[in-house]
CSV table of C-alpha atoms (C1' of nucleotides) in Angstrom, one decimal:
chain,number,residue,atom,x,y,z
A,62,UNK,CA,14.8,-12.3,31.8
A,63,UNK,CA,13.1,-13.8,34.9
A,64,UNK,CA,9.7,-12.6,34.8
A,65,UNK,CA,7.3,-14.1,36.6
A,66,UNK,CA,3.5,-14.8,35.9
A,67,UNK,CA,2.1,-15.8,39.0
A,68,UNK,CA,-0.1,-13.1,39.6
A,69,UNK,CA,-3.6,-13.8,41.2
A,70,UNK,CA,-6.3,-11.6,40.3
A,71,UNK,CA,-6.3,-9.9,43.5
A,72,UNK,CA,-2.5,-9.4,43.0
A,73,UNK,CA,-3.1,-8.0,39.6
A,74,UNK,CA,-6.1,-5.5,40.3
A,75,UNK,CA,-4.2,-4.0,43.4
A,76,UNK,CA,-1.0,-3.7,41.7
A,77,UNK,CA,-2.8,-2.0,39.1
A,78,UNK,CA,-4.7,0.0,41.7
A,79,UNK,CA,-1.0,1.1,43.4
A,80,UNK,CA,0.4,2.4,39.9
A,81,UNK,CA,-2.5,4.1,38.6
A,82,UNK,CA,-2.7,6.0,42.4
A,83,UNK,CA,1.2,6.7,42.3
A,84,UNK,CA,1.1,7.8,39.1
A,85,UNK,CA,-0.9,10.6,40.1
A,86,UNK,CA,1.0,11.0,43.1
A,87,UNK,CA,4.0,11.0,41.5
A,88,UNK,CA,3.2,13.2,38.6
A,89,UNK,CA,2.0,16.0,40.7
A,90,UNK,CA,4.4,16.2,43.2
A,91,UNK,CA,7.5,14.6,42.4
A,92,UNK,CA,9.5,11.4,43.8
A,93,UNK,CA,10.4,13.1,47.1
A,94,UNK,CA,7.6,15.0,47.3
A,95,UNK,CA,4.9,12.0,46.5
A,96,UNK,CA,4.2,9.9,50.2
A,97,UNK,CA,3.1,6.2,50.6
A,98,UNK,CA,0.2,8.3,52.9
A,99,UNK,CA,-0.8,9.8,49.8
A,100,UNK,CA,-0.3,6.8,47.6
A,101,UNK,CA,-2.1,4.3,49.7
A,102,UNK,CA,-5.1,6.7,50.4
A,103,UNK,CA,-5.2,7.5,46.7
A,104,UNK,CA,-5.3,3.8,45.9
A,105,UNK,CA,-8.0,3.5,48.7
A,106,UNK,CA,-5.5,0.7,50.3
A,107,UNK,CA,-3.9,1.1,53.7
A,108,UNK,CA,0.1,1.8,53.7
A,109,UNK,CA,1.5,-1.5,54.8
A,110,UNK,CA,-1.0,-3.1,52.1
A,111,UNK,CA,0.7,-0.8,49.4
A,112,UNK,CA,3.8,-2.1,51.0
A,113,UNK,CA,2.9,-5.7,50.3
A,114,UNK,CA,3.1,-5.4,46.8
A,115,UNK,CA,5.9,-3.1,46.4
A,116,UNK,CA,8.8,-3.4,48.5
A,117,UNK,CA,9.0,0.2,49.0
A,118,UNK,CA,8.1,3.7,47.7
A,119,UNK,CA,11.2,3.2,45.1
A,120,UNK,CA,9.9,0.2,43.8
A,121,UNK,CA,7.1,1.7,42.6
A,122,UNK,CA,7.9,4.7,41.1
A,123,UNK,CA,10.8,2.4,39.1
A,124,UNK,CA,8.1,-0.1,37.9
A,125,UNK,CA,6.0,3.2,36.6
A,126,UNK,CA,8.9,4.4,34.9
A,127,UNK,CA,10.4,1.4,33.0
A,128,UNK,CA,6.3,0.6,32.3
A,129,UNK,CA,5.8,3.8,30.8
A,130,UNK,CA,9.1,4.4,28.5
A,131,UNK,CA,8.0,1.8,26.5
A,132,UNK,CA,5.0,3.2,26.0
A,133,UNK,CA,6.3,6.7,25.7
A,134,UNK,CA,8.9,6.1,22.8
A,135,UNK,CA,6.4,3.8,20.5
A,136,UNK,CA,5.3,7.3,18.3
A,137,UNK,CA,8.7,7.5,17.2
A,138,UNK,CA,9.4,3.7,16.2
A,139,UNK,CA,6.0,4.1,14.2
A,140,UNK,CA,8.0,6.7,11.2
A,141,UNK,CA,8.0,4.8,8.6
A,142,UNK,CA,11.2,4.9,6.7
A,143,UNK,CA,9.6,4.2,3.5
A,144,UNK,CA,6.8,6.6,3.9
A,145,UNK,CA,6.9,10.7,2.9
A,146,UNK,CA,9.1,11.8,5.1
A,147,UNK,CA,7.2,15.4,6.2
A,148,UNK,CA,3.9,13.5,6.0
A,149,UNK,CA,5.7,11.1,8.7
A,150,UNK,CA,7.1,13.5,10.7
A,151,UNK,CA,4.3,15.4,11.0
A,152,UNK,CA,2.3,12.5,11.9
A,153,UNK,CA,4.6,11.8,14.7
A,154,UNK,CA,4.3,15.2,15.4
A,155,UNK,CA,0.4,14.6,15.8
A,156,UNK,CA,0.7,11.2,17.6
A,157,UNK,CA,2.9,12.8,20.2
A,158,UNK,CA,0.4,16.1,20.6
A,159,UNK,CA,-2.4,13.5,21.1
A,160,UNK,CA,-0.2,11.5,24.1
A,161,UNK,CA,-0.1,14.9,25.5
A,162,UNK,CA,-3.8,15.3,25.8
A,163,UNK,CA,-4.7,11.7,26.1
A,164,UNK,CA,-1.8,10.7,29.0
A,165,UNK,CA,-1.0,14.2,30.7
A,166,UNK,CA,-0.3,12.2,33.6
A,167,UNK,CA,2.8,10.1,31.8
A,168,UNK,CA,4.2,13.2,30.8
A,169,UNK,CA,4.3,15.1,34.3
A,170,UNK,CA,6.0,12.1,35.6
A,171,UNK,CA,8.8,12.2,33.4
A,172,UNK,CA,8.9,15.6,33.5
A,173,UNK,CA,9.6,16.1,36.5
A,174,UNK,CA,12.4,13.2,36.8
A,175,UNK,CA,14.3,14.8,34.0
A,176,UNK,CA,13.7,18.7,35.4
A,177,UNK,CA,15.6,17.0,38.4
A,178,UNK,CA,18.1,15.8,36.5
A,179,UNK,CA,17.2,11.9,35.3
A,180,UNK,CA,18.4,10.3,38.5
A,181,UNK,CA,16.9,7.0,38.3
A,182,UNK,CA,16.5,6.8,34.2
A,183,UNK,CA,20.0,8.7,33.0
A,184,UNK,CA,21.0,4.9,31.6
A,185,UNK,CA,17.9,4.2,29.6
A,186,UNK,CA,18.0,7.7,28.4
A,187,UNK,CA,21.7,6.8,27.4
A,188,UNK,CA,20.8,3.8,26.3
A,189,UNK,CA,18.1,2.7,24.6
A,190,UNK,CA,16.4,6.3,24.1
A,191,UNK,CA,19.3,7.6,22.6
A,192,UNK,CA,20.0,4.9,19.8
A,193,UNK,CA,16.5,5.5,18.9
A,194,UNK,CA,17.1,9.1,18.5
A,195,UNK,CA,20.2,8.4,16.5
A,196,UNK,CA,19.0,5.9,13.8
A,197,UNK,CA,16.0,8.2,13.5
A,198,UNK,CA,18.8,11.1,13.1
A,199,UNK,CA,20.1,9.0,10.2
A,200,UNK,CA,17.1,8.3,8.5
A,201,UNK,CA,16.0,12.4,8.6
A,202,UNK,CA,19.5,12.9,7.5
A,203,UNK,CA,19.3,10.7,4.6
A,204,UNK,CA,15.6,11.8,3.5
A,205,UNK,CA,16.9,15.1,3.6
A,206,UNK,CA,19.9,14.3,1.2
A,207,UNK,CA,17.0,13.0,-0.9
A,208,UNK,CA,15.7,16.2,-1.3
A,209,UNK,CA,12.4,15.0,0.5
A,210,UNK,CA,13.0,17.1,3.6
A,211,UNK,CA,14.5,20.7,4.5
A,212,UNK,CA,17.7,20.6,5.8
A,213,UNK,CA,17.1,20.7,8.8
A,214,UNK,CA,19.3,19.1,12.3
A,215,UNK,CA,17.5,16.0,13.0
A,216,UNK,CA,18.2,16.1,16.8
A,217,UNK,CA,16.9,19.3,17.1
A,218,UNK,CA,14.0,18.7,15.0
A,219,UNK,CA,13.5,15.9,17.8
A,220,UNK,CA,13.9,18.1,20.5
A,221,UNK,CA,11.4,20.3,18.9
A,222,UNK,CA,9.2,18.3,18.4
A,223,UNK,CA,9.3,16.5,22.1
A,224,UNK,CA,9.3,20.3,23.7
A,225,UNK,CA,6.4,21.6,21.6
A,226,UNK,CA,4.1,18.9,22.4
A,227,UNK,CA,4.7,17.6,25.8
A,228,UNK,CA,4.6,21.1,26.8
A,229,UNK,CA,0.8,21.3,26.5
A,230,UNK,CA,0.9,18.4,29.3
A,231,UNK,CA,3.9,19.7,31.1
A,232,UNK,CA,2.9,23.0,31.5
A,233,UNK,CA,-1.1,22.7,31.3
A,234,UNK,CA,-1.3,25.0,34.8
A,235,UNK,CA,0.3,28.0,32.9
A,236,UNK,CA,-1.6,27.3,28.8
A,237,UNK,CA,-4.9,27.1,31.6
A,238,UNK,CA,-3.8,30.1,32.9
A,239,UNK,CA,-3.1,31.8,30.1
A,240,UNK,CA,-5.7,30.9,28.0
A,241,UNK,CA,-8.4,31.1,30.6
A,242,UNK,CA,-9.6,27.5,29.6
A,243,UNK,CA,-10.5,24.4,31.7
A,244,UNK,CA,-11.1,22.3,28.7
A,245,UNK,CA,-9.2,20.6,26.2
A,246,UNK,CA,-10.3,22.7,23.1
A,247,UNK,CA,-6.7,24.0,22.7
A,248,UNK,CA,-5.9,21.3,22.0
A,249,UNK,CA,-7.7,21.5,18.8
A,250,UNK,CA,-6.0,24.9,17.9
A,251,UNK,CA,-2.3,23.6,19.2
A,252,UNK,CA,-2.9,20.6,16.2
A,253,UNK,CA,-3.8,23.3,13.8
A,254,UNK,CA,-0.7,25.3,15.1
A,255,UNK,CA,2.4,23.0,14.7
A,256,UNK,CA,1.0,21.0,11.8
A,257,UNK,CA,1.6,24.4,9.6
A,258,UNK,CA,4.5,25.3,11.9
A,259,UNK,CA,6.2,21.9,11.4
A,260,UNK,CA,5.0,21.9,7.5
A,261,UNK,CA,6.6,25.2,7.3
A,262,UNK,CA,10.1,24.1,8.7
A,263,UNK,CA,10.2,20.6,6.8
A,264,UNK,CA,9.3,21.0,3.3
A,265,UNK,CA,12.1,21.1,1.9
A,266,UNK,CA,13.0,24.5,-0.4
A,267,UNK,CA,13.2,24.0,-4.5
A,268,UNK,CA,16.2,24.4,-5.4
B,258,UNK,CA,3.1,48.9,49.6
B,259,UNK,CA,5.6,48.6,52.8
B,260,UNK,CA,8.9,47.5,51.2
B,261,UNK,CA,11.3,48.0,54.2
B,262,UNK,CA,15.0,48.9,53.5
B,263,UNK,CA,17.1,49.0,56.8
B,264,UNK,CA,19.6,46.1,55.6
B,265,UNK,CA,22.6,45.7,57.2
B,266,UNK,CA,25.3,44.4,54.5
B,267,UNK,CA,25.0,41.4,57.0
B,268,UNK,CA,21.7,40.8,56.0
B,269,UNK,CA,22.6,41.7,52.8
B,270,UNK,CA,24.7,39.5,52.1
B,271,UNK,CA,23.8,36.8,53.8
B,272,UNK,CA,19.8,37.4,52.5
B,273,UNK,CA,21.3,36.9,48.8
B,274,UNK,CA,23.9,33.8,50.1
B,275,UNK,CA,20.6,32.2,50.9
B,276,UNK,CA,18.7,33.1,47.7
B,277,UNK,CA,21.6,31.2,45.5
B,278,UNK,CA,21.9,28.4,47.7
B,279,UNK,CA,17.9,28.2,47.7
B,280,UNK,CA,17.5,28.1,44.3
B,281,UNK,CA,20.3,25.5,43.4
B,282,UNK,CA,18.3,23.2,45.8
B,283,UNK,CA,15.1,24.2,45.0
B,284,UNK,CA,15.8,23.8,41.0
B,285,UNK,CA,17.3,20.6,41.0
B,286,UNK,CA,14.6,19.0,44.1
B,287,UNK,CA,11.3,20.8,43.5
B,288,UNK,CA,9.8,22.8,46.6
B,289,UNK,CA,9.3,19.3,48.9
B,290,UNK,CA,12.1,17.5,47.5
B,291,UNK,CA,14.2,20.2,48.8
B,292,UNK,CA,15.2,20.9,52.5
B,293,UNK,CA,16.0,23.0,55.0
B,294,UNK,CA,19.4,21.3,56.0
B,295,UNK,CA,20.3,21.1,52.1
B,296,UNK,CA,20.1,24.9,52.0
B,297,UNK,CA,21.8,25.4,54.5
B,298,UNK,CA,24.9,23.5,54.4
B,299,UNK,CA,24.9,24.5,50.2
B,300,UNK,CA,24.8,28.2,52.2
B,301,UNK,CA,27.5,27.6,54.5
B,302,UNK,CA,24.8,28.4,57.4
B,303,UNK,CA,23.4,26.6,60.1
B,304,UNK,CA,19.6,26.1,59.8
B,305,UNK,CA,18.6,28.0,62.6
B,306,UNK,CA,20.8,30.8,60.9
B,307,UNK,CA,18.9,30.4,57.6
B,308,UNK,CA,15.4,31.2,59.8
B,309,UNK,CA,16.7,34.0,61.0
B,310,UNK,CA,16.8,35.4,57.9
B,311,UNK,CA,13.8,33.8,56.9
B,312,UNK,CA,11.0,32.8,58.3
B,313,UNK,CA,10.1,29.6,57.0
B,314,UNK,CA,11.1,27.0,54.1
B,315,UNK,CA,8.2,28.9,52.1
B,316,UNK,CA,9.1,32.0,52.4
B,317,UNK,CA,12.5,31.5,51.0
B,318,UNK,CA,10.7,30.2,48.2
B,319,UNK,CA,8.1,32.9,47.5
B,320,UNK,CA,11.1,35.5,47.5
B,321,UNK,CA,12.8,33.3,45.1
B,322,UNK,CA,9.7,33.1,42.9
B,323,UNK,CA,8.7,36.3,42.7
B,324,UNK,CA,12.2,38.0,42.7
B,325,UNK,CA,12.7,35.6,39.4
B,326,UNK,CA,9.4,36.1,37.5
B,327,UNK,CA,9.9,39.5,36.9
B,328,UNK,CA,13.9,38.8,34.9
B,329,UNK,CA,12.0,36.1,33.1
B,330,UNK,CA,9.2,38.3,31.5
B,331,UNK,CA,11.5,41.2,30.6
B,332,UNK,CA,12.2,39.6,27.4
B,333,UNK,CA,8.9,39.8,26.5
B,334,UNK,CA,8.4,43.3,27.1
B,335,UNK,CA,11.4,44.3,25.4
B,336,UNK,CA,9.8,42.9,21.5
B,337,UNK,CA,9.3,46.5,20.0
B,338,UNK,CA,6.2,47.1,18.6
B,339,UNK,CA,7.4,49.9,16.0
B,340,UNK,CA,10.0,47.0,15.1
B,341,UNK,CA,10.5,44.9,12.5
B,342,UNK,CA,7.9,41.5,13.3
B,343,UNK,CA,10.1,38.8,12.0
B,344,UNK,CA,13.3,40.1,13.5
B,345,UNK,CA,11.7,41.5,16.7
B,346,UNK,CA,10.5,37.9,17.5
B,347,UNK,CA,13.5,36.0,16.2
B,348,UNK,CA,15.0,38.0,18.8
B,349,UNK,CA,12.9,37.2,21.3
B,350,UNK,CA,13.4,33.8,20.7
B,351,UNK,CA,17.4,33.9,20.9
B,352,UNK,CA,16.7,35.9,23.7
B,353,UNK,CA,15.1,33.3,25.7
B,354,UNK,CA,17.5,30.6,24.3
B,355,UNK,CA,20.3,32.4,25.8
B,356,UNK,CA,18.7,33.0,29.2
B,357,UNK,CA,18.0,28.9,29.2
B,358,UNK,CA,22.0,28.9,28.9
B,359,UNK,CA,23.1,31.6,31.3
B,360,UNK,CA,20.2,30.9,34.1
B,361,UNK,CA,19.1,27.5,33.9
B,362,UNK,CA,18.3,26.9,37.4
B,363,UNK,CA,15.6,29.8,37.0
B,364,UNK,CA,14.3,28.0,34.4
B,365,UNK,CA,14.1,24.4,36.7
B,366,UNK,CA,12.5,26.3,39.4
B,367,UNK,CA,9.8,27.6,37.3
B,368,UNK,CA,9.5,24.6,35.3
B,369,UNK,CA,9.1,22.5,38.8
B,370,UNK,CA,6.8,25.0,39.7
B,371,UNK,CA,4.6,24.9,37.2
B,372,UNK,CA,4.7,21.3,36.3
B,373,UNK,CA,3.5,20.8,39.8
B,374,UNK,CA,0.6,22.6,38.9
B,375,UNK,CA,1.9,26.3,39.5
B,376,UNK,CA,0.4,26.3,42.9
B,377,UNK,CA,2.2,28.9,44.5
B,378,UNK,CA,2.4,31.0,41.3
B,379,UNK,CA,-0.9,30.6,39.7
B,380,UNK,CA,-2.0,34.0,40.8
B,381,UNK,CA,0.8,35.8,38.9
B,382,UNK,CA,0.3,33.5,36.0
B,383,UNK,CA,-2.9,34.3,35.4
B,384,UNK,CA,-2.7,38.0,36.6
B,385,UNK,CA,0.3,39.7,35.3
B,386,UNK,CA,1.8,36.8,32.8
B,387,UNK,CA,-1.5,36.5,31.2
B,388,UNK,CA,-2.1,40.6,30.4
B,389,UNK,CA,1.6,40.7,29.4
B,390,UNK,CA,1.2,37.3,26.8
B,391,UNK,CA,-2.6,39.1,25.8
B,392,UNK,CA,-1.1,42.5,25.2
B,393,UNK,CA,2.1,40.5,22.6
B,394,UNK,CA,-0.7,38.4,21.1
B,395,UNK,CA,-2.6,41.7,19.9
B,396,UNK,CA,0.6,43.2,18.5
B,397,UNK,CA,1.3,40.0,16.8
B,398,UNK,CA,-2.3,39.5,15.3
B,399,UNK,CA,-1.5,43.4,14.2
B,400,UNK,CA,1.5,42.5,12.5
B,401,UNK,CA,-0.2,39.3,10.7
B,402,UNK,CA,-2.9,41.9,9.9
B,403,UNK,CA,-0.3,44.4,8.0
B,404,UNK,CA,1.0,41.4,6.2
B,405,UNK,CA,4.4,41.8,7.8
B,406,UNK,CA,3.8,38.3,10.0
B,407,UNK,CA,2.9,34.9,8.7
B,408,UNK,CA,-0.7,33.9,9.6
B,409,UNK,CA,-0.4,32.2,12.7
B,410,UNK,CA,-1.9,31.6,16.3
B,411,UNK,CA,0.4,34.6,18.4
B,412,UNK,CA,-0.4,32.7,21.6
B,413,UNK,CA,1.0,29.5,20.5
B,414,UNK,CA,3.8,30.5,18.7
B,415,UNK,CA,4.2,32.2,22.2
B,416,UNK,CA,3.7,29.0,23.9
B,417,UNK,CA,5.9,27.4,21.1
B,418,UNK,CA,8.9,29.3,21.5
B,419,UNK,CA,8.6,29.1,25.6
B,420,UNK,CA,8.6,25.3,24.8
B,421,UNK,CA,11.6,25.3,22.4
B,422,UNK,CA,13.9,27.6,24.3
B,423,UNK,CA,13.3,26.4,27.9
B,424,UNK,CA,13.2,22.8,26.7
B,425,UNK,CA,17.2,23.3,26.7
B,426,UNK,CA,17.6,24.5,29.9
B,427,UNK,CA,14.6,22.1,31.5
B,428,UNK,CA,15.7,18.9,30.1
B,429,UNK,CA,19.4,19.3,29.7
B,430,UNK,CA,19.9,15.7,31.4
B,431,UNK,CA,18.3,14.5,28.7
B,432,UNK,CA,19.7,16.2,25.9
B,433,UNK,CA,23.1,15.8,27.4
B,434,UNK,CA,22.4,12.1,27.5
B,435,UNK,CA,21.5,11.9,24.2
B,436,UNK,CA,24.3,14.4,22.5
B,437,UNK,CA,26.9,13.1,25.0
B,438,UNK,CA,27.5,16.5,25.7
B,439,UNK,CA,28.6,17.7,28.3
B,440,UNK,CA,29.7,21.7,27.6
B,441,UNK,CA,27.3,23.7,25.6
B,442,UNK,CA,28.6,23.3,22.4
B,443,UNK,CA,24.9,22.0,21.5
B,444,UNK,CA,23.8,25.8,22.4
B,445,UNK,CA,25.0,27.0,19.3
B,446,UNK,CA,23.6,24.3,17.1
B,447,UNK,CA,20.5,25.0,18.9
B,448,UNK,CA,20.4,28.7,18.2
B,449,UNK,CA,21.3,27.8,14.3
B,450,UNK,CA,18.5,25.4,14.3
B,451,UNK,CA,15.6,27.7,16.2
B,452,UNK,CA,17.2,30.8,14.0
B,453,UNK,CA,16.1,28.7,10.5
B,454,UNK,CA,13.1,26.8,12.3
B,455,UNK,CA,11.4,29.9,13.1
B,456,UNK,CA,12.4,32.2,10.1
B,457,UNK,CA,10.4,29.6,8.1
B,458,UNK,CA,7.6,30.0,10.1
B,459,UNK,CA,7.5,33.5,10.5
B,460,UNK,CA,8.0,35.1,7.5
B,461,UNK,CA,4.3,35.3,5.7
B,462,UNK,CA,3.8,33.9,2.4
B,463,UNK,CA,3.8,35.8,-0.4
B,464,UNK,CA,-0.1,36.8,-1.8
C,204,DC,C1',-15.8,-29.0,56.3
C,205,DG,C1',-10.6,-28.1,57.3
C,206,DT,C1',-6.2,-26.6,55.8
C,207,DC,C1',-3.2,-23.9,53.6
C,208,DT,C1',-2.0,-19.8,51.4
C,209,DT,C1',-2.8,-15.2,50.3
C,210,DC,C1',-4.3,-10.8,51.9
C,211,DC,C1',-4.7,-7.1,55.1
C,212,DT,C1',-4.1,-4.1,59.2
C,213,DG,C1',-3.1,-1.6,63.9
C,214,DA,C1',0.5,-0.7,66.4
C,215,DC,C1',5.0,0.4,66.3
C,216,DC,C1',10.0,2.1,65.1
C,217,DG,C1',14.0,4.8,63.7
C,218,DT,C1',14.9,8.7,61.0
C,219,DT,C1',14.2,13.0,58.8
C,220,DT,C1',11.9,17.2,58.5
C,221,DG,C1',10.5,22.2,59.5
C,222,DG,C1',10.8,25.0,63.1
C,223,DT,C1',11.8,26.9,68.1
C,224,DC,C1',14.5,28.9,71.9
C,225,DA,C1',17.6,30.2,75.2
C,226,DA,C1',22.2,31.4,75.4
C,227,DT,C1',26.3,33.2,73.4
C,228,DA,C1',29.2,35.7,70.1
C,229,DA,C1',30.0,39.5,67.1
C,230,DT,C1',29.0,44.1,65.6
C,231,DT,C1',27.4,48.7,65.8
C,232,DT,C1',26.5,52.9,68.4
C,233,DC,C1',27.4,56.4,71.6
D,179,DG,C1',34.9,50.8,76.3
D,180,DA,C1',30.2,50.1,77.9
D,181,DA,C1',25.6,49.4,76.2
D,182,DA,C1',22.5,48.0,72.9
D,183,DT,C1',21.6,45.7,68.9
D,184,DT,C1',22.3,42.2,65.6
D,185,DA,C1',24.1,37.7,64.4
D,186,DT,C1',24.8,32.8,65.3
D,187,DT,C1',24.4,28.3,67.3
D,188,DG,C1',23.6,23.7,69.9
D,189,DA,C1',20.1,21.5,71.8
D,190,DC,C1',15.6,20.5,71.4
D,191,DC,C1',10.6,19.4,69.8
D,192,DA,C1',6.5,17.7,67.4
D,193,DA,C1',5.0,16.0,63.2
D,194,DA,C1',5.7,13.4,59.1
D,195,DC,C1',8.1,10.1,56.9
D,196,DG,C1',9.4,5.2,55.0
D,197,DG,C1',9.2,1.0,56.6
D,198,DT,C1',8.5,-3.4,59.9
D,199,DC,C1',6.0,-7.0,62.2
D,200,DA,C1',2.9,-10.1,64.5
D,201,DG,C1',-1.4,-11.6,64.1
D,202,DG,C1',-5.9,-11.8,62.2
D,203,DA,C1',-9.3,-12.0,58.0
D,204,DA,C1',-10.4,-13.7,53.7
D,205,DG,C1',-10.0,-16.6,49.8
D,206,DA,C1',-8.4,-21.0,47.4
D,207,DC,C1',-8.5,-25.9,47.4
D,208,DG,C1',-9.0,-30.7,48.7
DNA sequence: CGTCTTCCTGACCGTTTGGTCAATAATTTC
DNA sequence: GAAATTATTGACCAAACGGTCAGGAAGACG
């Protein structure tokens, strides 16, 4: 773990400057389809200024990625495995709707890597991404043998969960569209929609 | 309305050669991320070949897109209104499920398209899609209405089920990463899962 | 102040890209 | 089979692309 800290604050503000500009790049058009051109006039910088403090285009969109999976997978480490397992869940549930409306920009971006097939995160989703996913399997698995929650797969109750949220960031263009709305107040209504959905599919039936 | 017919079957064939090549690139690169020689060669064509057939890069695209949009909605139309709510849209949803298995590369190049910001597809999205969704909304708020339909936001549980169904097709990197799967096995779990998952939140409550 | 390091840029380079075109090959038509 | 039409291609082009580099500007430090 060689990370180095000797960043000057001009180092650390343009860096800064460079991923928040290529994440908007990125997100919107894709890795092949993002340019340093665009990136460095986003970031207000010129392109060989960009390319001082990234070594290339590459660079940068991996240092947004590994950034942001942290980030991105927090929600679920934050269940509780002593808590109530639907009031968790649905929590979660919440906590990723809200990253949806609060980082839209995050979830483009790895949107579109995976719609292209994960190229430059397939390990980490192998990796670390899945074990999360399976211990959190285990632990739905065993509150539902407690009779606490519906039986109910717990990887596709992930799934769900991950589709029916990050869609409302994925696949804003088409809700706007639909919904004739340039605001966030769906959001609102999409809370109130899968917290009785989700409430619906995880209590678990008497009996 | 000046649809012109004289095809040869050269034309034909080669027309729809292109198409499929087209939208294997195009669904697993995006529209920039894709090119000209990658067609092609996936084609078995020379480039200049591919031109003559059509006439830019674009318009391959915008036949692929609109050709496609129409197979995509017809699941949609087909929910009967005279049917029975809960079935009708539990098929619907298996529908859809099945058409992430069987065409998944639609479902990429849409999913691209749109998470890109729909820009070459907003038009139909908020023309066409939009009545269609408006119109199923109605019925469903009819059906809530007659009691025959949990209460529930129809253009959600539209949005919901678009999520959920796609989500297979869209991120099957990552699901595959995380199942270790690499046949579709995980489709019929999936179907099980969505069959129970939406039963629950379809059926109304009793009172 | 002067020196040293960090920061920044205009000009440039090789490659890739979407697209053109003249010429040739294959097919259809009579 | 000749003529006309359709199909195909190698060679080419201008623009856009990711990236380099020498040199100058700005900041840090004694």
């Amino acid at each position: 773990m060689t990370i180095q800290q000797p960043q000057t604050r001009i180092q650390k503000k343009n860096r800064e400057t460079i991923l928040d500009a290529a994440l908007d790049v990125f997100s919107e058009h894709g890795f092949r389809g993002a340019t340093l051109d665009q990136i460095a006039t986003t970031a207000g910088l010129s392109k060989p200024n960009v390319l001082y403090y990234f070594a290339s285009k590459e660079a940068i969109y991996t240092a947004l990625l590994s950034g942001l999976l942290e980030t991105w997978l927090d929600p679920l480490r934050a269940i509780d495995p002593d808590g109530e397992p639907v009031d968790e869940i649905l929590a979660y549930v919440m906590r990723k709707l809200d990253m949806s409306r609060t980082f839209p920009r995050e979830s483009r971006l790895f949107a579109n890597e995976i719609v292209q097939g994960a190229p430059r995160i397939l390990d980490q989703i192998e990796g670390p991404l899945k074990s999360l996913v399976d211990e959190t399997s285990t632990m739905f698995r065993r509150w539902t043998r407690e009779g606490r929650l519906a039986e109910i797969d717990p990887h596709h109750l992930i799934f769900s969960i991950w589709a029916t949220t990050q869609h409302y960031a994925d696949f804003s263009a088409q809700i706007r569209g639909i919904l004739r709305s340039e605001g966030e107040e769906h959001f609102d209504v999409a809370a109130d929609f899968l917290e009785h959905f989700y409430r619906r599919a995880l209590v678990p039936s008497p009996g």
